[in-house]
Structure formats: structure tokens, C-alpha cells
Amino acid sequence: MRPVSLVLFLTFTLLAFSAGHILSGAEEVGSGKQKVWARAGSSAMLPCYLSHRKTGKSWKQLPDKTSVLWKRLGGSTHQEPHAVLEVEVSGLRKTALPMRPRVSLQDSALRNGNFSLRISPVRSEDAGLYEARVVHNTKVQSCRVELGVITVTLSPPSPVVENEPLLLRCNSSHRASLVETCWFHNGRPVPTSRTFCSSHGALSILRPAMSDAGSWHCRLRYSDNEIVSAVYNLQILGFDGPTNPVVYAAAGSAADLPCTLSYLPSAFGINAVTAHWSRLAGGHLQDWSISHNLSSRSFPHHLPAVGLGDAGQYRCAVSVGSRTISRDVTLAVVTVTASIQGPVSEGSHLLLICSLTHPQGHERFQWKQLDSAPTNSKLARATSHNLGGHRFQMGPSLEIPHVSQKDTGTWECSVYGPEGRLGAVEYELQITGAQVSSPPTIFSGQVTFGLTLTFFLLLTVCVLALALQKRARSPAFPALDGMVAITVPRKKEVEEYKKEKIQQTEC
């Protein structure tokens, strides 16, 4: 009997509890209070769902004709209770004028037991207590939701210009006293410094940079341990790329100096955009005007052929509305200085020096031979010691102790930085007297020996020629010379005999 008595006691208790919620013949269900936080400018959903556990019916068994009335019971401005949105049984909708375009209920959700009120966009004055009364058949469901609004304001208003001070202020409709404010940038806490200063829910950035753009999250903690937070996406109008870009260009080549905005000015409703380049050179300022183009955010300056006189600092100034932002760009010219001007004789000593007009201190140099004349592989192995056995060399200087045909061609000096290759310049090495297609230079020792041998052969020929010439002058018949020598004395005797005959006749 004790179990039966316990069951009867619980039954009568539940009946009495249910009877206490009957109002004018209707049952009121779900009168609990909830709280929803929303950031000003975003959307908020005030929840209200029919509990089918208490109705004993599923969503599909609800009648299509259901009346809903959302009221605002009070707010931060101490307004009197007033209707916000009403849906009558006939389907007619009534909306309060101040919130007409911003509040709504979904018809499909109503049939499924979802009577949540959507407010978009939320305003700071929307904070307060809201109540929904849903009538279906003989039952009434009531929902009470308190809407809290957290506001993040920006001063000056968007767009924020790079390097101009800004103030982010975060507050909410919560009535308790504020105890702590924390700021996070892209998920990382922001400490107080010379650049960032936080005080009483406000964060000041003295010189905002492009790196400060992105998601800013403020978290407020109150004396009653209520914690609310909001996220603000900060957009900064500035320039893409590094703060002080450096363009590396080879002497004689073309160069483009960048000037690209981070956003299209038209995205902020700005239509007046002009840009101009300037440079302080030779004691006077040179200006180049650029016509505005609302469909582009890039305003580069093109130099067709740069020289040493073009190296230096340039400034790009872009006028966006009533404000002007500028960025300095440095042009560094890469040059090659050779110890020998013009064509280089084979076997000579050559020194190439790669230099910059405006070094930043982090540059690295590398020499590399892009192409060369076809040479014998034995020559390449025999003379590779000139460059340490490599066809590239680190450092700004390239030394070739003995220039040979394998060094003929294009040598490239590349400039590297932490971000990779920055620029390059080429040097064309030409060797005088070098025949690219003939390989006799590998026999330089043999040529010397051949020249010496030829000299001795010529000397021998000369000696033989002189001997032959001397031999040609000697008589061909040596016996006749003896006969002449004998006949000459006989002739004299004849003459003497004739003289004696004459003398005898005269006597």
C-alpha cells in the first residue's frame, strides 16, 4: 500500500502545480529568462521555442494559425513597454515603426515551433528585456530574453589611414561596474607599450601600421563576474609590401617602382584619388603626375633604362579624399666594374667587382657563368683551378688569374637578401684573338717547341745556302789552272827571244 500512496501523492502534486500555471483558461509554458549578447552592427537572435514535452505534441501537429506577440518591456533608455512585432492568427503582421526594417520571424520556423526574433543590424539602443507570447490552441507560451549590446567604436571613422592615430573604444549595456579590459590582436594579447595604450575600455594606437590590420578582440569583465566580448575587423588604408621598399635594377635595364594601395578607395566610398611621384635629385624636385584610376589601386612609376644618375630615393604620394598618404621607394642600381676595359687578352689577369649604389647591409653576392664558348673538356679540367674548380663564386668580386677561352661568355652577378633573389647584372667577357671553334691553345707547349725547331731548321738552311754559294764561286776545272800557270812563263821567254833577235839585227 505504501507504493500506491506515494504514486497518488505525486499525481496530486503535479496536478496542483499545473493548475497554478493556468491563466484565463490557457496554459503558459516556458517563462524562464535568458540573456543574449550581440555586437552593435551585427545580428541577434532572441530564442523562443515551444516545448513539445509539455504539450505532448510534435512540431508537425501544431496548427498553421498561430499568433505571436513580441514586446519590449524596458531598456537602457527606460522606455515604456511597447509592441515590437505581432503576427495575428490570420497571418497579418504588425511591426513597430522604429524597428520595422530590422526585425523578422520566419514562417517555416513558426510551423516548426520556433518563434525566435531576429534583429539585424543591432543598435546600442536595442538593449533591454523582451517578451514573446505565443498562442496556439488554448495554450500560451511566454519567453523572456534580455538583449545585451556590446559596442566597438572607431575614431576617427573608417577608413583608418596608415600612421594616423586611432582610438578603439569597447563598452556594453551591462550596468555593473567595469573591472578589467583585455585586448587581443589576431588571437594574441596586446601589452601596453608606447604604441598601444589601454585604459577604461579604450585602446589607442599612436602610429598604426599595415601589420595592425585584422581582427581585434576586446573582453570586458564586470564586478558581478559578467564577461562579455566582441570582435572588430580593423581595415587600414595604406600601401602593400614592406614599409621602405628597395628596388634592385641592373644598369641599363628597365625598372618599375611600386606604389600599390592596400584597398580600393572606392570600397570606402571615396571616388577622388590622385597620385604623383617625386624625387630630390641635383638640388631640385622632379615631379611625375599620374592620372587617377578608380578601378585600380596600383600607381607604379616606370623607368625605361636606369643609370647611376637614376639611383636614389623616390616618393609616391596618393591623395585619397581629403587626406594624402605617401611612401618612399629606394632605387639601387647594380653595376660591374672590370679591371680591364674592352676586350681582354688571353692569359691576362681580370678582376670583376659587383657593387650597389644604395646597399642596405644585408645583401649577398654570387657570380655565375651563364654560358661559355665550347671548349675541350681536357682544357676545362686543366684550367679549372683558376676559379677553384667551380663555375660560380660567392662574394662581390670575381678574380680570374689567367683568362682562357673557357671564360668567354656571359657572367651574372646576382644580389640576394633574406627574402631571396633581389636583382642581377650581366657582364659579357670577350677575349681578343680567341677562335671559339679551334682548339690549338691546348698545345701551347708544343707550339713553343715547334717554333724553336723551326728556328734551328732555318738556321741550318742558311748555313747550307752560304756553303753552296761559296762552292759555286770555286773553278770547275782545276787542271786548266795549272796549264795556264805553265804557259804563261813560255810566253815571256818568247818575247825575250824576239827582243834579242831585234837587237842582233840592229848590230
Coordinates of C-alpha atoms in Angstrom, one line a residue:
M1 CA 0.0 0.0 0.0
R2 CA 2.9 2.4 0.6
P3 CA 3.9 2.4 -3.1
V4 CA 0.3 3.2 -4.1
S5 CA 0.1 6.1 -1.6
L6 CA 3.4 7.5 -3.0
V7 CA 2.0 7.4 -6.5
L8 CA -1.2 9.2 -5.6
F9 CA 0.7 11.9 -3.7
L10 CA 2.9 12.6 -6.7
T11 CA -0.1 12.7 -9.0
F12 CA -2.0 15.3 -6.9
T13 CA 1.1 17.4 -6.6
L14 CA 1.7 17.5 -10.3
L15 CA -2.0 18.4 -10.9
A16 CA -1.7 21.3 -8.4
F17 CA 1.5 22.6 -10.0
S18 CA -0.1 22.5 -13.4
A19 CA -3.2 24.3 -12.2
G20 CA -1.1 27.1 -10.9
H21 CA 0.0 28.0 -14.5
I22 CA -3.5 28.2 -16.0
L23 CA -4.2 31.8 -16.9
S24 CA -7.7 32.6 -18.3
G25 CA -8.2 29.1 -19.4
A26 CA -4.8 29.0 -21.2
E27 CA -1.6 27.2 -20.2
E28 CA 1.6 29.3 -20.1
V29 CA 4.7 27.4 -20.8
G30 CA 8.5 28.3 -20.7
S31 CA 8.5 31.5 -18.7
G32 CA 12.3 31.3 -18.0
K33 CA 14.6 34.3 -18.7
Q34 CA 17.6 34.1 -20.9
K35 CA 20.3 36.6 -21.8
V36 CA 21.8 37.1 -25.3
W37 CA 24.8 39.3 -26.1
A38 CA 25.3 40.9 -29.6
R39 CA 27.7 43.4 -31.0
A40 CA 26.3 46.6 -32.4
G41 CA 26.2 46.3 -36.2
S42 CA 25.8 42.5 -36.2
S43 CA 22.6 40.4 -36.0
A44 CA 21.0 38.9 -32.9
M45 CA 18.6 36.0 -32.4
L46 CA 16.3 36.2 -29.4
P47 CA 15.4 32.5 -28.8
C48 CA 11.9 31.2 -28.2
Y49 CA 11.0 27.5 -28.8
L50 CA 7.8 25.6 -28.0
S51 CA 8.5 22.7 -25.6
H52 CA 6.6 19.7 -27.0
R53 CA 7.4 17.7 -23.9
K54 CA 4.8 19.8 -22.1
T55 CA 2.3 19.9 -25.0
G56 CA 2.6 16.2 -25.7
K57 CA 2.7 17.0 -29.5
S58 CA 5.3 17.1 -32.2
W59 CA 6.1 20.1 -34.3
K60 CA 4.1 18.8 -37.3
Q61 CA 0.9 18.6 -35.1
L62 CA 0.9 22.4 -34.4
P63 CA -1.8 24.3 -36.2
D64 CA -0.8 26.6 -39.0
K65 CA -2.6 29.6 -37.5
T66 CA -0.6 30.7 -34.5
S67 CA -0.4 34.2 -33.0
V68 CA 2.9 35.6 -31.8
L69 CA 3.5 38.9 -30.0
W70 CA 6.9 40.2 -29.1
K71 CA 7.1 43.1 -26.7
R72 CA 9.9 45.2 -25.3
L73 CA 9.4 45.5 -21.6
G74 CA 12.1 48.1 -21.0
G75 CA 15.6 49.1 -22.0
S76 CA 18.6 51.2 -21.1
T77 CA 16.6 54.3 -22.0
H78 CA 13.8 53.4 -19.6
Q79 CA 11.2 53.1 -22.3
E80 CA 7.6 52.0 -21.6
P81 CA 6.6 48.5 -22.7
H82 CA 5.6 48.5 -26.3
A83 CA 5.0 46.0 -29.1
V84 CA 7.9 45.1 -31.4
L85 CA 6.3 42.6 -33.8
E86 CA 3.0 40.8 -33.9
V87 CA 1.7 38.0 -36.1
E88 CA -2.1 37.5 -35.8
V89 CA -3.9 34.3 -36.3
S90 CA -4.9 35.5 -39.8
G91 CA -1.3 35.9 -40.7
L92 CA -1.3 39.7 -40.6
R93 CA 2.0 41.2 -39.3
K94 CA 2.4 44.4 -37.4
T95 CA 5.8 45.9 -36.7
A96 CA 6.8 49.0 -34.6
L97 CA 8.0 51.8 -36.8
P98 CA 11.4 52.2 -35.2
M99 CA 12.3 48.6 -35.8
R100 CA 10.2 47.8 -38.9
P101 CA 13.1 47.0 -41.3
R102 CA 15.2 45.3 -38.7
V103 CA 13.0 42.6 -37.0
S104 CA 11.6 39.5 -38.5
L105 CA 10.2 36.0 -37.9
Q106 CA 10.5 33.0 -40.3
D107 CA 7.2 31.4 -41.4
S108 CA 8.8 28.0 -41.8
A109 CA 10.2 28.2 -38.3
L110 CA 6.8 29.2 -36.9
R111 CA 5.3 25.9 -38.1
N112 CA 8.1 24.0 -36.5
G113 CA 7.7 25.6 -33.1
N114 CA 10.5 28.2 -33.5
F115 CA 9.3 31.7 -32.6
S116 CA 12.7 33.4 -32.2
L117 CA 13.0 37.1 -33.1
R118 CA 15.8 38.2 -35.4
I119 CA 17.2 41.7 -35.2
S120 CA 19.6 42.8 -37.8
P121 CA 21.5 45.0 -37.6
V122 CA 21.6 45.5 -33.8
R123 CA 21.8 49.0 -32.4
S124 CA 23.1 50.0 -29.0
E125 CA 19.6 51.3 -28.1
D126 CA 18.1 47.9 -28.7
A127 CA 19.4 46.6 -25.4
G128 CA 16.8 45.6 -22.9
L129 CA 14.2 43.0 -21.9
Y130 CA 12.0 41.4 -24.5
E131 CA 9.0 39.1 -24.0
A132 CA 7.2 36.8 -26.5
R133 CA 3.7 35.4 -26.0
V134 CA 2.8 32.6 -28.4
V135 CA -0.9 31.4 -28.5
H136 CA -1.6 28.1 -30.1
N137 CA -5.0 26.4 -29.5
T138 CA -5.8 27.0 -25.8
K139 CA -2.1 27.2 -24.7
V140 CA 0.1 30.3 -24.3
Q141 CA 3.9 30.1 -24.3
S142 CA 5.9 33.0 -22.9
C143 CA 9.6 33.7 -23.4
R144 CA 11.7 36.4 -21.8
V145 CA 15.0 37.3 -23.3
E146 CA 17.4 40.1 -22.2
L147 CA 19.4 41.5 -25.0
G148 CA 22.8 42.9 -24.1
V149 CA 24.6 45.0 -26.7
I150 CA 28.4 45.5 -26.8
T151 CA 29.7 48.3 -28.9
V152 CA 33.1 48.8 -30.5
T153 CA 33.6 52.3 -32.0
L154 CA 36.5 53.6 -34.0
S155 CA 37.8 57.1 -34.0
P156 CA 38.4 58.7 -36.5
P157 CA 35.8 56.7 -38.5
S158 CA 36.8 54.4 -41.3
P159 CA 38.9 54.4 -43.3
V160 CA 41.9 54.5 -41.0
V161 CA 45.0 55.8 -42.7
E162 CA 48.4 54.4 -42.1
N163 CA 50.5 56.2 -39.5
E164 CA 47.5 58.3 -38.3
P165 CA 46.5 57.8 -34.6
L166 CA 43.3 55.9 -33.9
L167 CA 41.2 55.0 -30.9
L168 CA 39.2 51.8 -30.4
R169 CA 36.6 52.0 -27.7
C170 CA 34.7 49.0 -26.3
N171 CA 31.7 49.2 -23.9
S172 CA 28.5 47.3 -23.2
S173 CA 25.0 47.9 -21.9
H174 CA 25.8 46.0 -18.7
R175 CA 25.0 48.1 -15.6
A176 CA 27.7 46.7 -13.3
S177 CA 31.0 48.5 -12.8
L178 CA 33.8 47.6 -15.2
V179 CA 36.8 45.8 -13.6
E180 CA 39.1 44.8 -16.4
T181 CA 39.6 45.3 -20.1
C182 CA 41.7 43.0 -22.3
W183 CA 42.6 43.4 -25.9
F184 CA 43.7 40.7 -28.4
H185 CA 45.1 41.1 -31.9
N186 CA 44.7 38.1 -34.2
G187 CA 44.3 35.9 -31.1
R188 CA 47.4 37.3 -29.2
P189 CA 47.2 39.6 -26.1
V190 CA 48.3 43.1 -26.7
P191 CA 50.5 44.5 -23.9
T192 CA 50.6 48.2 -23.0
S193 CA 53.5 50.0 -24.7
R194 CA 54.5 53.2 -26.4
T195 CA 52.5 52.1 -29.4
F196 CA 49.4 50.6 -27.7
C197 CA 47.8 52.2 -24.7
S198 CA 44.7 50.7 -23.0
S199 CA 42.5 52.5 -20.4
H200 CA 38.9 52.1 -19.3
G201 CA 37.8 50.0 -22.3
A202 CA 39.6 52.1 -24.9
L203 CA 42.8 51.2 -26.9
S204 CA 44.8 53.9 -28.6
I205 CA 47.3 53.1 -31.4
L206 CA 49.6 56.0 -31.9
R207 CA 51.1 55.1 -35.3
P208 CA 49.0 52.3 -36.9
A209 CA 50.9 50.2 -39.5
M210 CA 49.6 47.8 -42.0
S211 CA 50.6 44.9 -39.7
D212 CA 48.0 46.3 -37.2
A213 CA 45.1 45.5 -39.5
G214 CA 43.0 42.4 -38.9
S215 CA 40.8 41.1 -36.0
W216 CA 40.8 43.0 -32.7
H217 CA 39.0 41.3 -29.8
C218 CA 38.0 43.2 -26.6
R219 CA 37.0 41.3 -23.4
L220 CA 35.2 43.2 -20.6
R221 CA 34.9 41.8 -17.1
Y222 CA 32.5 43.4 -14.6
S223 CA 32.2 43.4 -10.8
D224 CA 29.5 40.8 -10.9
N225 CA 31.9 38.5 -12.8
E226 CA 29.9 39.0 -16.0
I227 CA 32.3 38.7 -19.0
V228 CA 31.4 39.9 -22.5
S229 CA 33.5 40.2 -25.6
A230 CA 33.3 41.5 -29.1
V231 CA 35.4 41.3 -32.3
Y232 CA 36.2 44.2 -34.6
N233 CA 37.8 43.8 -38.0
L234 CA 40.2 46.8 -38.5
Q235 CA 41.0 47.9 -42.0
I236 CA 43.9 50.2 -42.6
L237 CA 44.3 52.2 -45.9
G238 CA 48.0 52.2 -46.7
F239 CA 50.4 50.5 -49.1
D240 CA 51.1 46.9 -49.8
G241 CA 54.6 45.5 -49.3
P242 CA 57.4 46.5 -47.0
T243 CA 57.5 49.8 -45.3
N244 CA 60.5 51.2 -47.2
P245 CA 60.8 49.0 -50.3
V246 CA 64.1 48.8 -52.3
V247 CA 64.1 48.0 -56.0
Y248 CA 67.3 46.5 -57.4
A249 CA 67.9 47.0 -61.1
A250 CA 70.9 46.5 -63.4
A251 CA 72.4 49.5 -65.1
G252 CA 70.8 49.9 -68.5
S253 CA 67.7 47.8 -67.7
A254 CA 64.1 48.9 -67.0
A255 CA 62.7 49.3 -63.5
D256 CA 59.2 49.7 -62.1
L257 CA 58.9 51.4 -58.7
P258 CA 55.8 50.0 -56.8
C259 CA 53.0 52.1 -55.3
T260 CA 50.0 49.9 -54.5
L261 CA 47.3 50.7 -52.0
S262 CA 46.0 48.1 -49.6
Y263 CA 42.4 48.6 -50.6
L264 CA 40.5 50.1 -53.4
P265 CA 39.4 53.6 -52.3
S266 CA 36.0 53.0 -53.8
A267 CA 35.5 50.3 -51.2
F268 CA 35.3 53.1 -48.6
G269 CA 33.1 55.3 -50.8
I270 CA 36.0 57.5 -51.9
N271 CA 36.0 58.5 -55.6
A272 CA 38.6 61.3 -55.7
V273 CA 42.0 59.7 -56.0
T274 CA 45.2 61.2 -57.5
A275 CA 48.9 60.2 -57.3
H276 CA 52.2 61.7 -58.1
W277 CA 55.9 60.7 -57.9
S278 CA 58.7 63.0 -56.8
R279 CA 62.5 62.8 -56.4
L280 CA 65.0 65.1 -54.9
A281 CA 68.0 65.0 -57.3
G282 CA 70.6 67.6 -58.1
G283 CA 69.1 70.1 -55.7
H284 CA 65.7 70.3 -57.3
L285 CA 62.5 68.3 -57.0
Q286 CA 61.3 66.3 -60.0
D287 CA 57.6 65.5 -60.2
W288 CA 55.7 63.0 -62.3
S289 CA 52.0 63.2 -62.2
I290 CA 49.8 60.1 -62.6
S291 CA 46.2 60.2 -63.6
H292 CA 43.7 58.6 -61.2
N293 CA 42.1 55.3 -62.0
L294 CA 39.2 54.3 -59.7
S295 CA 39.3 50.7 -60.9
S296 CA 42.9 50.2 -59.8
R297 CA 44.9 50.6 -56.6
S298 CA 48.3 50.5 -58.2
F299 CA 50.3 53.6 -59.3
P300 CA 53.8 52.4 -60.4
H301 CA 56.5 54.6 -61.9
H302 CA 58.3 53.1 -64.9
L303 CA 61.9 53.9 -65.8
P304 CA 62.9 52.5 -69.3
A305 CA 66.7 52.4 -68.7
V306 CA 68.2 53.2 -65.4
G307 CA 71.7 54.5 -64.8
L308 CA 73.8 55.6 -61.9
G309 CA 72.2 59.0 -62.0
D310 CA 68.8 57.5 -61.5
A311 CA 69.7 55.8 -58.3
G312 CA 68.3 57.3 -55.1
Q313 CA 65.1 57.8 -53.2
Y314 CA 61.7 58.4 -54.7
R315 CA 58.4 59.3 -53.1
C316 CA 54.9 58.2 -54.1
A317 CA 52.1 60.4 -52.7
V318 CA 48.4 59.4 -53.1
S319 CA 45.6 61.7 -52.3
V320 CA 42.6 59.8 -51.1
G321 CA 39.7 62.2 -50.5
S322 CA 41.0 65.0 -48.2
R323 CA 44.0 63.0 -46.9
T324 CA 47.3 62.2 -48.5
I325 CA 49.5 59.2 -47.8
S326 CA 53.0 58.7 -49.1
R327 CA 55.7 56.0 -49.3
D328 CA 59.4 56.2 -50.0
V329 CA 60.9 53.8 -52.5
T330 CA 64.7 53.4 -53.0
L331 CA 66.2 52.5 -56.4
A332 CA 69.5 50.7 -56.0
V333 CA 71.5 50.2 -59.3
V334 CA 73.7 47.2 -59.7
T335 CA 76.9 47.7 -61.7
V336 CA 80.0 45.7 -62.7
T337 CA 83.5 47.3 -62.8
A338 CA 86.2 45.5 -64.7
S339 CA 90.0 45.9 -64.2
I340 CA 90.4 45.8 -68.0
Q341 CA 88.2 47.9 -70.2
G342 CA 87.1 46.4 -73.5
P343 CA 88.2 43.0 -74.9
V344 CA 90.5 41.0 -72.7
S345 CA 93.7 39.4 -73.9
E346 CA 94.1 35.7 -73.3
G347 CA 96.3 34.9 -70.3
S348 CA 95.8 38.3 -68.7
H349 CA 94.6 38.9 -65.1
L350 CA 91.0 40.0 -64.8
L351 CA 89.1 41.3 -61.7
L352 CA 85.3 41.9 -61.8
I353 CA 83.7 43.8 -58.9
C354 CA 79.9 43.9 -58.4
S355 CA 78.6 46.9 -56.5
L356 CA 75.4 48.6 -55.3
T357 CA 74.6 52.3 -55.2
H358 CA 72.4 52.1 -52.1
P359 CA 73.3 48.9 -50.0
Q360 CA 71.1 48.1 -47.1
G361 CA 73.7 45.9 -45.3
H362 CA 72.0 42.5 -45.7
E363 CA 72.8 41.8 -49.4
R364 CA 74.9 38.8 -50.6
F365 CA 76.5 38.5 -54.0
Q366 CA 77.0 35.5 -56.2
W367 CA 78.8 35.2 -59.5
K368 CA 77.8 32.6 -62.0
Q369 CA 78.7 31.9 -65.6
L370 CA 75.5 31.6 -67.7
D371 CA 77.1 30.4 -70.9
S372 CA 80.6 30.0 -72.4
A373 CA 82.3 29.1 -75.7
P374 CA 82.5 25.3 -76.4
T375 CA 85.9 24.1 -75.3
N376 CA 87.7 20.9 -75.0
S377 CA 87.0 19.0 -71.8
K378 CA 90.7 18.5 -71.2
L379 CA 91.1 22.3 -71.2
A380 CA 88.3 22.7 -68.7
R381 CA 89.9 20.2 -66.4
A382 CA 93.4 21.6 -66.9
T383 CA 92.5 25.2 -66.1
S384 CA 89.6 24.8 -63.6
H385 CA 91.9 25.8 -60.8
N386 CA 91.6 29.4 -61.9
L387 CA 88.1 29.5 -60.2
G388 CA 88.7 26.9 -57.6
G389 CA 87.0 24.2 -59.8
H390 CA 83.6 26.0 -59.8
R391 CA 81.7 28.0 -62.3
F392 CA 80.2 30.2 -59.6
Q393 CA 81.7 32.1 -56.8
M394 CA 80.3 33.9 -53.7
G395 CA 81.1 37.5 -52.9
P396 CA 81.1 40.8 -54.8
S397 CA 84.5 40.2 -56.5
L398 CA 85.3 37.7 -59.2
E399 CA 89.0 37.1 -59.9
I400 CA 90.3 35.2 -63.0
P401 CA 94.1 35.0 -62.7
H402 CA 94.6 33.7 -66.3
V403 CA 91.9 34.4 -68.8
S404 CA 91.3 31.5 -71.2
Q405 CA 88.7 30.7 -73.8
K406 CA 86.6 28.7 -71.4
D407 CA 85.9 32.0 -69.6
T408 CA 84.4 33.6 -72.7
G409 CA 80.6 34.3 -72.4
T410 CA 78.1 35.9 -70.0
W411 CA 78.8 36.2 -66.3
E412 CA 76.0 37.1 -64.0
C413 CA 76.3 38.8 -60.6
S414 CA 73.1 38.1 -58.5
V415 CA 72.1 40.0 -55.4
Y416 CA 70.4 38.0 -52.6
G417 CA 68.6 39.1 -49.4
P418 CA 66.7 37.4 -46.6
E419 CA 63.6 37.2 -48.9
G420 CA 65.5 35.6 -51.8
R421 CA 67.0 37.0 -55.1
L422 CA 66.7 40.8 -55.3
G423 CA 68.3 41.6 -58.7
A424 CA 71.1 40.8 -61.1
V425 CA 73.5 42.3 -63.6
E426 CA 75.3 40.7 -66.5
Y427 CA 78.9 41.1 -67.9
E428 CA 79.9 40.0 -71.3
L429 CA 83.5 38.7 -71.4
Q430 CA 85.2 38.8 -74.8
I431 CA 88.7 37.6 -75.4
T432 CA 90.9 39.0 -78.2
G433 CA 92.4 36.6 -80.7
A434 CA 90.3 33.7 -79.4
Q435 CA 88.9 31.4 -82.0
V436 CA 86.0 29.6 -80.5
S437 CA 86.0 26.8 -82.9
S438 CA 89.8 26.0 -82.9
P439 CA 91.4 24.2 -80.0
P440 CA 95.1 24.8 -80.6
T441 CA 95.6 26.6 -77.4
I442 CA 95.9 23.3 -75.5
F443 CA 99.2 22.7 -77.3
S444 CA 100.8 25.9 -76.1
G445 CA 104.0 24.0 -75.0
Q446 CA 104.2 22.1 -78.3
V447 CA 103.8 25.3 -80.2
T448 CA 106.8 26.8 -78.4
F449 CA 108.9 23.7 -79.2
G450 CA 107.8 23.8 -82.8
L451 CA 108.8 27.4 -83.1
T452 CA 112.3 26.6 -81.7
L453 CA 112.7 23.7 -84.0
T454 CA 111.7 25.9 -87.0
F455 CA 114.3 28.4 -86.0
F456 CA 117.1 25.8 -86.0
L457 CA 115.9 24.5 -89.3
L458 CA 116.0 27.9 -90.8
L459 CA 119.5 28.5 -89.4
T460 CA 120.7 25.2 -90.9
V461 CA 119.2 26.1 -94.2
C462 CA 121.0 29.4 -94.2
V463 CA 124.3 27.8 -93.4
L464 CA 123.9 25.3 -96.2
A465 CA 123.0 28.1 -98.6
L466 CA 126.2 30.0 -97.8
A467 CA 128.2 26.9 -98.3
L468 CA 126.7 26.2 -101.6
Q469 CA 127.2 29.8 -102.7
K470 CA 130.9 29.6 -101.8
R471 CA 131.2 26.3 -103.7
A472 CA 129.6 27.9 -106.7
R473 CA 132.4 30.5 -106.9
S474 CA 135.3 27.9 -107.0
P475 CA 136.7 26.8 -110.6
A476 CA 135.1 23.9 -112.3
F477 CA 138.4 22.5 -113.9
P478 CA 141.4 22.8 -111.6
A479 CA 143.8 21.1 -114.1
L480 CA 143.4 24.1 -116.6
D481 CA 144.5 26.5 -113.9
G482 CA 147.8 24.5 -113.8
M483 CA 148.2 24.6 -117.6
V484 CA 147.7 28.3 -117.7
A485 CA 150.2 28.8 -114.9
I486 CA 152.8 26.8 -117.1
T487 CA 152.1 28.6 -120.4
V488 CA 152.5 32.0 -119.0
P489 CA 156.3 31.7 -118.4
R490 CA 156.8 30.3 -122.0
K491 CA 155.1 33.4 -123.5
K492 CA 157.6 35.6 -121.6
E493 CA 160.5 33.6 -123.0
V494 CA 159.2 34.1 -126.5
E495 CA 159.0 37.8 -126.0
E496 CA 162.6 37.9 -124.6
Y497 CA 163.8 35.9 -127.6
K498 CA 162.2 38.3 -130.0
K499 CA 163.8 41.2 -128.3
E500 CA 167.3 39.6 -128.6
K501 CA 166.7 38.9 -132.3
I502 CA 165.9 42.6 -132.9
Q503 CA 169.0 43.7 -131.1
Q504 CA 171.2 41.3 -133.1
T505 CA 169.7 42.6 -136.4
E506 CA 170.4 46.2 -135.5
C507 CA 174.0 45.4 -134.8

